[in-house]
CSV table of C-alpha atoms and ligand atoms in Angstrom, one decimal:
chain,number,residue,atom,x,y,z
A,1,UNK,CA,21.0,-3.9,26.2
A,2,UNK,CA,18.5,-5.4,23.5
A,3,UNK,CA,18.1,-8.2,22.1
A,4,UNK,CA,16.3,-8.1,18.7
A,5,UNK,CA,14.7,-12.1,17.1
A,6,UNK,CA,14.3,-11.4,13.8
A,7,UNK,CA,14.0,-14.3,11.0
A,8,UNK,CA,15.0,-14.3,7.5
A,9,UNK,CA,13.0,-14.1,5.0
A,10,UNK,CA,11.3,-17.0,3.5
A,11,UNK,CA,11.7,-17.7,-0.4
A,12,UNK,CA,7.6,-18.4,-0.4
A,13,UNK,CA,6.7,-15.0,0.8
A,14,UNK,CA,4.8,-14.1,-2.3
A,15,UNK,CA,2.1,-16.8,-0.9
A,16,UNK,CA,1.8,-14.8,2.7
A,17,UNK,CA,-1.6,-14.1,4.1
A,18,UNK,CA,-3.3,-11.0,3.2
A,19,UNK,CA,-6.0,-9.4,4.5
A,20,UNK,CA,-6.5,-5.9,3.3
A,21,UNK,CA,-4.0,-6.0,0.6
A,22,UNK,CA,-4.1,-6.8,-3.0
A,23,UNK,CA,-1.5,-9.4,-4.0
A,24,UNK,CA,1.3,-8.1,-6.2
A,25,UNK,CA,4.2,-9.5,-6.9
A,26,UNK,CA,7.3,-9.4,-4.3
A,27,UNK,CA,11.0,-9.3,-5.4
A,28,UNK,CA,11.7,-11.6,-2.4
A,29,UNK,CA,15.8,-10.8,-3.3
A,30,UNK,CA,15.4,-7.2,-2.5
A,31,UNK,CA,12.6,-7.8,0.4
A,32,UNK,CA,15.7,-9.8,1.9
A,33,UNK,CA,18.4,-7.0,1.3
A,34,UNK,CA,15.5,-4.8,3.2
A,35,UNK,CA,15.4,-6.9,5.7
A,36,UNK,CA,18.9,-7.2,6.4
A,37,UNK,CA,18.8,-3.2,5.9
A,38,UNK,CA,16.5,-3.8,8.9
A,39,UNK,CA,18.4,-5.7,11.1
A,40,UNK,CA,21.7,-3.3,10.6
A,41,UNK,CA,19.3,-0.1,11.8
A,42,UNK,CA,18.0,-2.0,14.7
A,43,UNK,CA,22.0,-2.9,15.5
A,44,UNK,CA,22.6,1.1,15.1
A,45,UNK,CA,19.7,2.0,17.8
A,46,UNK,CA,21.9,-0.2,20.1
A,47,UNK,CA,20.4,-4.1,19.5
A,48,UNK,CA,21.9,-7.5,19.0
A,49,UNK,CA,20.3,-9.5,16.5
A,50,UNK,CA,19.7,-13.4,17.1
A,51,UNK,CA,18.6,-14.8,14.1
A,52,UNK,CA,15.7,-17.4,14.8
A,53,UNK,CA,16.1,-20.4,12.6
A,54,UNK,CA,14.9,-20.2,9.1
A,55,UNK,CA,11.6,-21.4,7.9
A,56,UNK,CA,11.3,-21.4,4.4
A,57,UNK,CA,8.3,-23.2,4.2
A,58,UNK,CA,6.7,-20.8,5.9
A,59,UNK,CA,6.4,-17.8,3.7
A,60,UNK,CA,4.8,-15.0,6.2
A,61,UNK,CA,7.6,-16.3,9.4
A,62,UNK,CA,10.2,-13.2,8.9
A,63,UNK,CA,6.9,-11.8,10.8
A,64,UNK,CA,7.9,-12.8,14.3
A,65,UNK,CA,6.3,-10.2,16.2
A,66,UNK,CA,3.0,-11.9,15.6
A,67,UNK,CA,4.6,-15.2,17.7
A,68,UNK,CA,5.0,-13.9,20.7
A,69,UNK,CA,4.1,-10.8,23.5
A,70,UNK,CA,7.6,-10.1,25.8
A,71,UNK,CA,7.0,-8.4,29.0
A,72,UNK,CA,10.6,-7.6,31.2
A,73,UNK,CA,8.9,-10.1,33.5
A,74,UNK,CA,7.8,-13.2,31.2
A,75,UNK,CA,6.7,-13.9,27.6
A,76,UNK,CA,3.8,-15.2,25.9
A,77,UNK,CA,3.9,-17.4,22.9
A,78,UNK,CA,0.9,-16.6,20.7
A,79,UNK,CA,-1.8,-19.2,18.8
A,80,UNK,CA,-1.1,-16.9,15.7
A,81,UNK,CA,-5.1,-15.9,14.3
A,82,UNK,CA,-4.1,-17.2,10.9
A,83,UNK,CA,-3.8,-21.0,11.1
A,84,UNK,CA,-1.2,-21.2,8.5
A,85,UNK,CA,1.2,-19.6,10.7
A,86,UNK,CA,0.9,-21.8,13.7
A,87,UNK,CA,3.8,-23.8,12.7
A,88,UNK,CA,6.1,-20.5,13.1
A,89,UNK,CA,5.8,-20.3,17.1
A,90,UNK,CA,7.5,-23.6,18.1
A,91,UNK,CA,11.2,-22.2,17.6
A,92,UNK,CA,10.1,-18.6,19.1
A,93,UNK,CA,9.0,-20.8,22.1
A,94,UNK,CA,12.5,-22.4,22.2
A,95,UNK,CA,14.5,-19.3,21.9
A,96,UNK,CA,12.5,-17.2,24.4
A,97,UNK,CA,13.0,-19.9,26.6
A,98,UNK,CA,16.4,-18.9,27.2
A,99,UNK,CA,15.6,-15.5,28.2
A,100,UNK,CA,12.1,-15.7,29.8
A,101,UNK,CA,9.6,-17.4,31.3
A,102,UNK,CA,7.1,-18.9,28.9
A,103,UNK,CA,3.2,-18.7,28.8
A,104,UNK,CA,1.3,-19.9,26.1
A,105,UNK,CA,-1.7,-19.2,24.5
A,106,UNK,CA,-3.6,-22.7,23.9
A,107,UNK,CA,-7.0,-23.4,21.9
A,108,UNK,CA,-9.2,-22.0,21.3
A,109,UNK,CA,-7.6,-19.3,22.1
A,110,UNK,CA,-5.8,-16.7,19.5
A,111,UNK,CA,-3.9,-13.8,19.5
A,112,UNK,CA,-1.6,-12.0,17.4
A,113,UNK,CA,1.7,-10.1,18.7
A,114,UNK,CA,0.6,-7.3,16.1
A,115,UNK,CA,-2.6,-6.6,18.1
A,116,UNK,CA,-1.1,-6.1,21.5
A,117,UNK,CA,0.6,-2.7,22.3
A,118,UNK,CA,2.1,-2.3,25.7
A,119,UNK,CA,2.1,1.7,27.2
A,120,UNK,CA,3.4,0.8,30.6
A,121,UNK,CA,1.9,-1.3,32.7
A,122,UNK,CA,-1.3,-1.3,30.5
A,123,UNK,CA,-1.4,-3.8,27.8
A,124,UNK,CA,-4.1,-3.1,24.4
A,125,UNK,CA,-5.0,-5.9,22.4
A,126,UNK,CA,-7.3,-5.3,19.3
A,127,UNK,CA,-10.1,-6.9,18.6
A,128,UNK,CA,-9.0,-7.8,14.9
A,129,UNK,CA,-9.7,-10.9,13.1
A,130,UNK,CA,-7.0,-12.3,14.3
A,131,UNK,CA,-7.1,-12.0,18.0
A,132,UNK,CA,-10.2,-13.7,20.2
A,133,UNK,CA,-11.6,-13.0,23.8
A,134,UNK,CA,-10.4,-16.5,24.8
A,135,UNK,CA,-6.8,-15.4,24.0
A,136,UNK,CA,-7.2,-11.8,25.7
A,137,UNK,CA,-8.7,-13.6,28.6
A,138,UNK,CA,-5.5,-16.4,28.7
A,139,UNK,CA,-3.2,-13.2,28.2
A,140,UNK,CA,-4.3,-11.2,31.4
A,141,UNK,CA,-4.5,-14.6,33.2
A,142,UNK,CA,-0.6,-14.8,32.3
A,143,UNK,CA,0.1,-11.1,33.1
A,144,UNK,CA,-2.0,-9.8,36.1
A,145,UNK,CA,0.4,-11.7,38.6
A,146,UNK,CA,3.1,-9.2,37.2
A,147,UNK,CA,0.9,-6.2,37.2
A,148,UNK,CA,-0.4,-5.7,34.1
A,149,UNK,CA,-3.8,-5.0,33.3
A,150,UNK,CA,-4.8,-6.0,29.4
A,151,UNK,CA,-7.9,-4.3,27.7
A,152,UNK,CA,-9.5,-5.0,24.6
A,153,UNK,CA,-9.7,-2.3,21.9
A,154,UNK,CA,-11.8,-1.8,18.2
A,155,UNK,CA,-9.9,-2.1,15.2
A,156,UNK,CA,-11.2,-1.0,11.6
A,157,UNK,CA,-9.7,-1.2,8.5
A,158,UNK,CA,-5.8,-2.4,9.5
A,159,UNK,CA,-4.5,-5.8,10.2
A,160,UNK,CA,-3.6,-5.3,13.5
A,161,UNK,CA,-3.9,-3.0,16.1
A,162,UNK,CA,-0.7,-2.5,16.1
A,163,UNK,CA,-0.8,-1.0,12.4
A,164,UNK,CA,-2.9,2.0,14.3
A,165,UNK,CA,-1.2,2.2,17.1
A,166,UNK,CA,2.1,1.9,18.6
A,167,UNK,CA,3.8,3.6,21.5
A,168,UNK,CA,6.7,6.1,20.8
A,169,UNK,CA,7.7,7.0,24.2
A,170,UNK,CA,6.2,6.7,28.3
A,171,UNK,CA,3.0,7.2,28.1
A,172,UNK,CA,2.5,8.5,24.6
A,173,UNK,CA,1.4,7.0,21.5
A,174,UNK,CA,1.3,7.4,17.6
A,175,UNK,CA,-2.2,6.7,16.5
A,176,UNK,CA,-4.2,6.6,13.0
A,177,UNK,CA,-8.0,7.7,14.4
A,178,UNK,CA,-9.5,6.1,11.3
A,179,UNK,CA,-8.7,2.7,12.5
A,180,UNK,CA,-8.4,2.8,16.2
A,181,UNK,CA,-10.8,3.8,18.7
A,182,UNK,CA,-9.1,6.6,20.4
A,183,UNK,CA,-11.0,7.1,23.2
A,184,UNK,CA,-9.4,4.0,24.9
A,185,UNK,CA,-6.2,5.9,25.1
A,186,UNK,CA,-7.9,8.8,26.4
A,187,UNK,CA,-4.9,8.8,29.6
A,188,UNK,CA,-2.2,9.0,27.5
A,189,UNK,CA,-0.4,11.5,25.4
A,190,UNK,CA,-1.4,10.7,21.8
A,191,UNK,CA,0.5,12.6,18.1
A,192,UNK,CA,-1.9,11.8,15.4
A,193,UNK,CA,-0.2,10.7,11.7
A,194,UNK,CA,-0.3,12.8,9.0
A,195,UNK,CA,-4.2,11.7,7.3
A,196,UNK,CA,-1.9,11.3,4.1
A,197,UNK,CA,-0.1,8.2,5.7
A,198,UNK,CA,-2.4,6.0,7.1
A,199,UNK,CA,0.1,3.2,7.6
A,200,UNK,CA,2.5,5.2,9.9
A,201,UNK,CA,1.7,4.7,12.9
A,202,UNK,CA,3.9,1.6,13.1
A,203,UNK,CA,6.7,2.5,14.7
A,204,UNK,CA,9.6,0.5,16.2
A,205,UNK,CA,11.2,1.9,19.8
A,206,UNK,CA,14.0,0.5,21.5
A,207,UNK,CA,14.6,2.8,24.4
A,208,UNK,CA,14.5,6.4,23.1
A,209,UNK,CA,15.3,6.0,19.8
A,210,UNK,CA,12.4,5.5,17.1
A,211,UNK,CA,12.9,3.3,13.8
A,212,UNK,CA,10.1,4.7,10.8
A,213,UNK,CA,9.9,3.3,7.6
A,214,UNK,CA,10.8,6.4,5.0
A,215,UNK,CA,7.6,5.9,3.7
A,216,UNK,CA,6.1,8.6,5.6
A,217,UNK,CA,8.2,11.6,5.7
A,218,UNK,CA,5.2,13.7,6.8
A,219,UNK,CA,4.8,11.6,10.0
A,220,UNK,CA,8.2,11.6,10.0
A,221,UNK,CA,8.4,15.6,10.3
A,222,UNK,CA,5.2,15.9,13.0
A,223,UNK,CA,7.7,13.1,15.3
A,224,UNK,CA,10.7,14.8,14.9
A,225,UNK,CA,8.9,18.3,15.8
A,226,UNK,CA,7.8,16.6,19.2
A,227,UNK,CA,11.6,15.8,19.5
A,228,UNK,CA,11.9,12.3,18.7
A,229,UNK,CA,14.5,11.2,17.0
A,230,UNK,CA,13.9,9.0,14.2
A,231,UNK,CA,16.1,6.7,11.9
A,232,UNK,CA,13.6,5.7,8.7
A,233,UNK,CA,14.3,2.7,6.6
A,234,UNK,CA,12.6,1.2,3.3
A,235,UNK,CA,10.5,-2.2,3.6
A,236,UNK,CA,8.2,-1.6,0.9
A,237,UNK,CA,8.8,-5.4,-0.4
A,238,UNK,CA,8.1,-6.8,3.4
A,239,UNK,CA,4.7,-4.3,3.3
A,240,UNK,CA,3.6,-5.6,0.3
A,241,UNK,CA,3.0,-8.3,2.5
A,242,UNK,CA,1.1,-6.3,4.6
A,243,UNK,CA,4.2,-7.0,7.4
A,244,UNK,CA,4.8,-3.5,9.0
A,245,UNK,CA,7.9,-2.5,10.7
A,246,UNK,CA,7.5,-3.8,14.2
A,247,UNK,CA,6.3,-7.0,12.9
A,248,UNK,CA,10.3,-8.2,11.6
A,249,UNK,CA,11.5,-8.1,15.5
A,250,UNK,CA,10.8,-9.3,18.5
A,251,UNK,CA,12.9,-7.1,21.1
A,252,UNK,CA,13.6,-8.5,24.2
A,253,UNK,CA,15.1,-6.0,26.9
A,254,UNK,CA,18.3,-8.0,28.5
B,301,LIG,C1,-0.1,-11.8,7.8
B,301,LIG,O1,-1.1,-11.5,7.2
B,301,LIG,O2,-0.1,-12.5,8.8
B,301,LIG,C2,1.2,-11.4,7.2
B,301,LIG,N1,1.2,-11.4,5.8
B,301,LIG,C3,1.6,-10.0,7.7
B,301,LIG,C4,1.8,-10.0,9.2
B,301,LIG,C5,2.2,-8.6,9.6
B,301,LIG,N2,2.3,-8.6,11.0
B,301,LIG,C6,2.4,-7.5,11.7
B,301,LIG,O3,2.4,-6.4,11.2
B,301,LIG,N3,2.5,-7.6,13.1
């Protein structure tokens, strides 16, 4: 069973952080009908939501992955990269609370949930302008008791590492090599994206099953000729943001 935090979206997301993006406008009506299209596709691949509470203040908080890292054994609350989403982790803190142990990432220490992809017992963290050695080094401090071992990886040209990289199944990954260096998952089994998609390697997996955005039906084809199955939805208000699909969710395995 799954548990999936997501949080709605906030009224003020047309003044979330961008990086990479060009602001445009957001129809933050339809981004929240998305979103709610969102949580009923993560219900369907077999997760209860928990809504966290609503921060309208905060206009990029419907992007919870970046609060928090959850292991089976413990969790990690981040110190979010971007400073004006530092307020968002307090109530991620509370509700994980409930379900794990908490860790958390202090000064000057960063990190990002979006840069950390976990492929067993191996945890990636990107080195993206979000993330910073002293928050690697508090991560593996948090994790090696458990097992883990936590490396740092190059990122070019995404947000996160996780925009380049996420892992589909044991032991394999989806990757964009433009972004990513790919030699550091040289042990694993790794399906490129289509070079016409750069933004679909994000991928959400909750046990088998894989969630896409329809975005990228190209991607979409090479995954489903590897046997995946794959449910695709449509975010392209939330990406406007430069929020990809994993960010909306923070599953928790129960
Ligand atoms: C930000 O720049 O922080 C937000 N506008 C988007 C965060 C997206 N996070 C993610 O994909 N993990």
């Amino acid at each position: 069973m799954w548990t999936a935090f997501t949080r709605a979206v906030s009224p003020a997301l047309g003044r979330c952080e961008l990086t990479h993006l060009v602001r445009t406008s957001i129809d933050v009506e339809l981004a929240a009908a998305q979103h709610a299209c969102y949580e009923a596709a993560l219900t369907e691949l077999g997760c209860q939501i928990e809504r966290l509470p609503e921060l309208p203040e905060q206009p990029d908080s419907v992007f919870v992955e970046d609060t928090a890292l959850v292991l089976d054994e413990l969790a990690v609350v981040t110190r979010p990269g971007a400073p004006s989403r530092r307020l968002e982790t307090t109530t991620v803190s509370a509700a994980l609370a409930c379900v794990r142990a908490v860790s958390e990432i202090t000064a000057p220490g960063t990190l990002d949930g979006g840069d950390v992809v976990v492929v067993g017992h191996q945890i990636f963290v990107g080195k993206s302008g979000r993330s910073n050695e002293a928050g690697v080094t508090q991560l593996r401090s948090f994790v090696a008791g458990v097992g883990y071992e936590v490396h740092s990886v190059d990122v070019d040209g995404c947000l996160h590492l996780k925009s380049a990289a996420t892992c589909i199944a044991p032991g394999t990954l989806l990757l964009n090599p433009d972004w990513v260096d790919v030699s550091a998952f040289e042990d694993f089994d790794c399906l490129e994206i289509d070079p016409a998609e750069p933004f679909a390697a994000n991928v959400v997996r909750v046990g088998e099953r894989l969630l896409h955005t329809d975005a990228f039906p190209r991607t979409h084809t090479r995954l489903k000729e590897r046997g995946f199955a794959v449910r695709s939805v449509d975010v392209s208000e939330l990406a406007k943001a430069e929020g990809a699909l994993t960010c909306c969710s923070l599953l928790v395995r129960q």
